[in-house]
Amino acid sequence: MQSVLGEISKLRKGLPIVIDYNNSNRYRVVAKEDDGSKTAYYFSTPIYNYKSRGLIDGKFHSNGGAVYAVGSNASITVFKNIFMENIEGACTVELTQRPIIMSENELLCGDSRIFPTANGVALKCDARNNKKTSFIIEVSQPFLIVRSNDRCFALMKEKFRPFVVFSCIGSLDSAGNVIAPAKIEYQKLTDKRYSVEISATSPLAQNVLLEANLYENKLFQDTTVESGNPFTNNAFGVAAFIGDSLAYGLQWLYSRADYSKISEIMDKRVAKAVLHIPKFNKSSVEVTAHKVSARFCSFGSNWNNRISSEAQICDSHSKNGYQSLDVTPLFVDKRTKTIAKSEGLILKPQIKGAGFSAITTGDSCFAPQILEINYR
């Protein structure tokens, strides 16, 4: 994510953003339109700081030799280590070298690069010649429960709510395109310390990309399910490989909006709703959205127990780094033109067997999904 307003500007194709400052929702920016309507851009993760209520800038700043960033609900400091802290506790990621500032959006640390996210950092690590990258992680609170799979490692604050999440976006080629998933493995060292190892799943990979974020509740509750790992749930994973891949087989994404986070718009007359999902590869594979037939559990769903789909809602189109889907039929009641609650949607590939589209899920803080709603 370049910046909150930068991403909105891309979606608006350069049209000016006249902000409506009468907004108290931490997930959205509201723009006033020339025709008297308004357009709300709801990000899948909060984009305002919890304390200051100011819009996060997505930048690193320097102060006395230390580098810091302000997340939605985290203070991030990068000096000898990466230190993320909020009122719930702290997490330290040990570094082998002191980082060098390349720009306000990028730090260089040996063979790795560090970028700010909405509530943590993203790390791009060297994966050439099958190289693996290891980190030592230490948290302030002992005996946290681990929830993990081969792409996500979460230390849980509560049964269904993490404190911190480390999740892979994927394996990258030299141009930065995701060509395959990345893999994460962990080992518990003490009650507070863990060793985490990141590796690519393709011998052609040049780098691996992952996120490390303190957790905030998300606008979308979602999970991928896949034929290649029929018992795997991926509730806190930040990436989806919609379509066919060697690692996952056929993968779908189940997603449902948390309507309590868009409560102020529920009684408005809505003209259009579009879901914009960041895309990380150049594949021609587009996704299609289907209405889910019944309520699904984002924490318990897998390929073997997946809920069936109903009618197709829409196809996507790719532009400016997003796959965009007109989800008006799902979100808007035809008669009243107000928001209609639903059990969510399933994203599938438009064409089976043609590869995959690498996109982010609603859990990503590095490249959040954006729900655009035009209303009066």
C-alpha atoms as one frame of an Amber mdcrd trajectory, in Angstrom:
protein
   0.000   0.000   0.000   1.545   3.291  -1.112  -0.670   5.302   1.237  -4.346
   5.338   2.107  -5.115   8.322  -0.112  -2.722   7.056  -2.786  -4.653   3.791
  -3.102  -7.966   5.649  -3.207  -6.579   7.942  -5.913  -5.694   4.893  -8.038
  -9.233   3.568  -7.703 -10.669   6.989  -8.601  -8.447   7.143 -11.721  -7.030
  10.490 -10.683 -10.325  12.187  -9.844  -9.887  14.656  -6.956 -10.632  13.452
  -3.434 -12.805  15.917  -1.527 -12.821  14.354   1.921 -15.881  14.413   4.158
 -14.360  14.887   7.607 -17.632  14.051   9.372 -16.467  10.472   9.820 -15.731
   8.489  12.970 -15.235   5.049  11.389 -11.613   3.854  11.620 -11.969   1.682
   8.518 -13.044   4.253   5.957 -12.411   7.473   4.074 -15.472   9.261   2.649
 -15.254  11.352  -0.518 -17.841  13.914  -1.635 -18.913  13.593  -5.267 -19.983
  16.325  -7.716 -23.476  14.843  -8.075 -24.165  15.209  -4.352 -23.551  11.561
  -3.493 -20.737  10.236  -1.345 -18.329   7.355  -1.816 -17.020   5.482   1.197
 -13.787   3.515   0.852 -13.803   0.855   3.568 -10.399  -0.764   4.104 -10.308
  -4.313   5.403  -8.080  -3.222   8.305  -8.290   0.043  10.320  -6.520   3.006
   8.698  -6.716   5.488  11.609  -4.575   5.347  14.718  -6.520   4.103  17.731
  -5.333   6.890  20.047  -4.839   9.953  17.857  -7.645   9.126  15.405  -5.345
  10.449  12.699  -4.971   8.737   9.338  -1.888   6.489   9.289   0.730   7.660
   6.791   2.392   4.313   6.030   5.883   5.766   6.358   9.038   5.277   8.371
  10.341   8.247  10.360  13.734   8.813  11.951  14.366  10.010  15.495  17.791
   9.959  17.138  19.073   7.071  15.060  16.007   4.923  15.581  13.423   4.424
  12.871   9.756   4.289  13.787   6.309   4.008  12.250   2.835   4.536  13.676
   0.278   1.831  12.932  -3.444   1.713  13.509  -2.902   0.188  16.949   0.845
  -0.319  17.250   4.043   1.608  17.736   6.743   0.122  15.514  10.425   0.845
  16.179  13.286  -0.522  14.076  16.790  -0.155  15.514  18.803  -3.239  16.389
  15.550  -5.214  16.221  11.960  -4.729  15.107   9.870  -3.798  18.156   6.063
  -3.697  17.873   4.034  -2.618  20.900   0.529  -1.671  21.961  -1.520  -1.764
  25.160  -1.837  -5.567  24.918   1.916  -6.196  24.905   5.038  -6.229  22.747
   6.692  -8.401  20.130  10.367  -8.245  19.159  11.797  -9.643  15.923  15.556
  -9.995  16.218  17.667  -8.739  13.299  21.197  -9.744  12.363  22.147  -6.256
  11.182  21.121  -2.708  11.877  18.828  -1.476   9.077  19.705   1.300   6.646
  17.070   3.815   5.552  16.552   3.590   1.775  13.424   5.758   1.707  10.446
   6.642   3.884   8.847   3.385   2.694  11.805   0.988   2.783  14.646  -0.161
   5.031  17.564  -2.357   3.990  18.761  -4.960   6.476  21.400  -7.279   5.020
  19.652  -9.410   2.393  16.206  -8.317   3.581  14.049  -5.268   3.035  11.478
  -3.958   5.498   8.312  -2.031   4.616   5.635  -0.434   6.826   2.134  -1.908
   6.941  -1.059  -0.614   8.523  -0.149  -2.213  11.869   3.312  -3.747  11.595
   5.885  -4.480   8.914   6.385  -6.538   5.781   9.696  -8.265   5.102  11.110
  -9.244   1.712  13.864 -11.814   2.247  16.430 -13.363  -0.085  15.387 -16.800
  -1.376  17.959 -17.343  -4.132  19.558 -20.790  -4.324  16.918 -22.181  -1.960
  18.049 -19.867   0.847  15.928 -19.855   3.998  15.565 -16.921   6.390  15.164
 -17.377  10.148  13.984 -14.935  12.799  13.892 -15.155  16.579  10.636 -13.775
  17.929  10.024 -12.803  21.541   6.702 -11.698  23.017   6.083  -9.990  26.353
   3.376 -12.391  27.497   4.243 -16.074  28.110   2.253 -19.191  27.262   0.371
 -17.794  24.272  -1.439 -20.469  22.275  -0.033 -21.091  18.791  -2.343 -21.322
  15.771  -0.393 -22.188  12.635  -0.184 -23.894   9.272   2.517 -23.896   6.592
   1.823 -20.260   5.612   0.765 -18.520   8.823   1.995 -18.401  12.441  -0.232
 -16.671  15.009   0.180 -16.252  18.757  -3.311 -16.061  20.215  -4.458 -13.484
  22.770  -7.874 -15.145  22.988  -9.372 -18.284  21.491 -10.341 -16.553  18.232
  -8.229 -13.392  18.421  -4.460 -13.276  17.863  -1.984 -10.951  19.499   0.527
 -11.086  16.639   0.438 -12.769  13.225   3.278 -13.713  10.872   1.888 -14.669
   7.473   3.423 -15.305   4.043   2.320 -13.460   0.920   4.388 -15.623  -1.419
   7.540 -16.403  -3.386   8.615 -13.649  -5.774  10.443 -13.583  -9.093  13.002
 -10.912 -10.009  10.224  -8.503 -11.029   8.419  -8.879  -7.711   5.562 -11.022
  -9.009   4.255 -13.833  -6.825   5.009 -17.092  -8.650   4.288 -19.564  -5.841
   3.377 -19.669  -2.144   6.000 -19.256   0.567   6.356 -21.537   3.564   6.662
 -20.749   7.267   7.813 -23.128  10.002   8.301 -22.471  13.716   9.969 -23.942
  16.763   9.150 -23.000  20.342  12.333 -22.093  22.253  10.917 -20.871  25.564
   7.547 -19.716  26.892   8.139 -16.344  25.193  10.601 -17.078  22.379  10.100
 -18.772  19.032  12.233 -19.424  15.982  10.459 -18.839  12.666  11.869 -19.944
   9.296  10.653 -18.656   5.924  11.339 -20.386   2.612  10.151 -20.374  -0.991
   8.232 -23.231  -2.575   9.657 -22.595  -6.060  13.317 -23.016  -7.132  12.809
 -19.980  -9.398  12.061 -17.652  -6.488  14.346 -14.695  -5.826  12.640 -13.501
  -2.655   9.884 -14.332  -0.207   7.443 -11.743   1.134   5.681 -11.939   4.502
   3.819  -9.725   6.951   4.299  -9.339  10.706   1.442  -7.435  12.337  -0.068
  -6.861  15.742  -3.682  -7.857  15.333  -6.674  -5.600  14.766 -10.200  -6.825
  14.058 -10.920  -6.918  10.345 -13.815  -5.807   8.142 -13.926  -9.228   6.460
 -13.957 -12.636   8.106 -12.479 -15.043   5.583 -10.472 -18.170   4.915  -9.111
 -20.057   1.941  -9.935 -23.726   1.362  -8.064 -25.988  -1.054  -8.250 -29.433
  -2.604  -4.542 -30.168  -2.093  -4.800 -29.765   1.694  -8.440 -30.702   2.374
  -8.239 -30.343   6.186  -6.352 -27.014   6.267  -7.990 -23.841   7.572  -6.373
 -20.470   6.887  -8.376 -17.949   8.902  -5.464 -15.534   9.522  -3.515 -16.016
   6.280  -2.939 -12.842   4.257  -2.723 -14.364   0.760  -4.942 -16.442  -1.513
  -3.984 -18.352  -4.652  -7.359 -18.513  -6.372  -7.280 -21.248  -8.991  -4.805
 -24.079  -9.461  -1.292 -24.297  -7.994   1.130 -27.134  -7.346   1.226 -26.370
  -3.627  -2.505 -26.054  -2.958  -4.413 -27.685  -5.812  -7.697 -25.857  -6.451
  -8.182 -22.986  -3.969 -11.223 -20.813  -3.189 -11.673 -17.880  -0.800 -14.726
 -17.641   1.478 -15.411 -14.096   2.713 -18.099 -12.413   4.790 -18.365  -8.757
   5.821 -18.705  -7.763   9.482 -21.680  -5.437   9.097 -21.137  -3.890  12.527
 -18.135  -2.110  11.001 -20.242  -0.376   8.355 -23.235   0.356  10.613 -23.449
   4.065   9.706 -24.228   3.222   6.074 -26.850   0.533   6.622 -29.829   2.880
   6.151 -28.386   4.840   3.213 -29.551   4.469  -0.388 -26.717   2.708  -2.147
 -26.043   3.043  -5.868 -23.065   0.710  -6.175 -20.707  -1.517  -4.177 -17.364
  -2.657  -5.592 -14.810  -4.899  -3.871 -11.191  -4.122  -4.827  -8.661  -6.864
  -4.025  -4.889  -6.274  -4.457  -3.287  -8.647  -6.949   0.339  -9.839  -6.720
   0.920 -11.625 -10.027   0.497 -10.935 -13.732  -1.532 -14.046 -14.449  -4.494
 -13.582 -16.785  -6.604 -15.660 -14.383  -9.577 -13.623 -13.197 -11.809 -14.534
 -10.284 -15.565 -14.849 -10.132 -17.773 -14.278  -7.089 -20.563 -16.642  -6.059
 -23.050 -16.214  -3.251 -22.460 -18.698  -0.431 -25.477 -20.916   0.254 -25.268
 -20.848   4.069 -23.268 -19.361   6.903 -19.663 -20.574   7.072 -17.171 -20.551
   9.937 -13.943 -18.775   9.033 -12.116 -20.655  11.827 -13.375 -24.137  10.996
 -13.928 -24.246   7.243 -11.781 -26.438   5.024 -12.136 -28.131   1.651 -13.776
 -31.233   3.069 -16.528 -29.431   4.970 -16.909 -26.396   2.686 -20.318 -24.784
   2.198 -21.672 -24.958  -1.347 -22.155 -21.934  -3.554 -25.275 -20.502  -5.146
 -25.648 -18.258  -8.181 -22.711 -16.369  -9.621 -22.695 -12.709  -8.601 -20.096
 -11.221 -10.925 -16.753 -11.591 -12.658 -13.691  -9.517 -11.818 -11.529  -7.283
 -13.950  -7.902  -6.381 -13.265  -6.677  -2.782 -13.278  -4.108  -0.708 -11.360
  -2.958  -3.704  -9.339  -6.452  -4.714  -8.183  -9.005  -7.314  -9.097 -12.310
  -5.475  -8.811 -15.740  -7.070  -8.451 -19.110  -5.324  -8.669 -20.760  -6.880
  -5.604 -23.836  -4.637  -5.690 -26.174  -7.646  -6.147 -24.793  -9.170  -2.940
 -24.686  -6.047  -0.766 -27.711  -4.046  -1.940 -31.417  -4.915  -1.675 -33.049
  -4.507  -5.090 -36.251  -3.029  -3.655 -35.066  -0.705  -0.876 -31.595   0.078
  -2.331 -30.159  -0.206   1.188 -27.455  -2.567   2.436 -28.725  -6.145   2.630
 -26.963  -8.527   4.991 -25.790 -11.786   3.442 -23.723 -14.800   4.468 -20.931
 -13.736   2.132 -19.322 -14.864  -1.086 -16.910 -17.404  -2.532 -14.164 -16.355
  -4.923 -13.330 -18.981  -7.538 -11.276 -18.924 -10.749 -13.221 -18.011 -13.881
 -11.392 -20.742 -15.796 -10.286 -23.971 -14.129  -6.837 -25.350 -14.828  -5.431
 -22.044 -16.096  -3.211 -21.226 -13.125  -3.919 -18.925 -10.216  -4.511 -15.327
  -9.273  -2.392 -14.304  -6.256  -4.455 -11.879  -4.192  -4.556 -10.692  -0.595
  -7.221 -11.689   1.895  -9.063  -9.450   4.316  -6.316 -10.046   6.910  -3.566
  -8.219   4.999  -2.187  -5.014   6.501   0.380  -4.607   3.705  -2.174  -4.555
   0.873  -5.682  -4.290   2.348  -8.819  -5.053   0.408 -11.081  -2.040  -0.184
 -14.885  -2.028  -0.338 -16.102   1.009  -2.303 -19.706   2.035  -1.643 -21.399
   4.958  -3.407 -24.487   6.223  -1.556 -26.773   9.153  -0.751
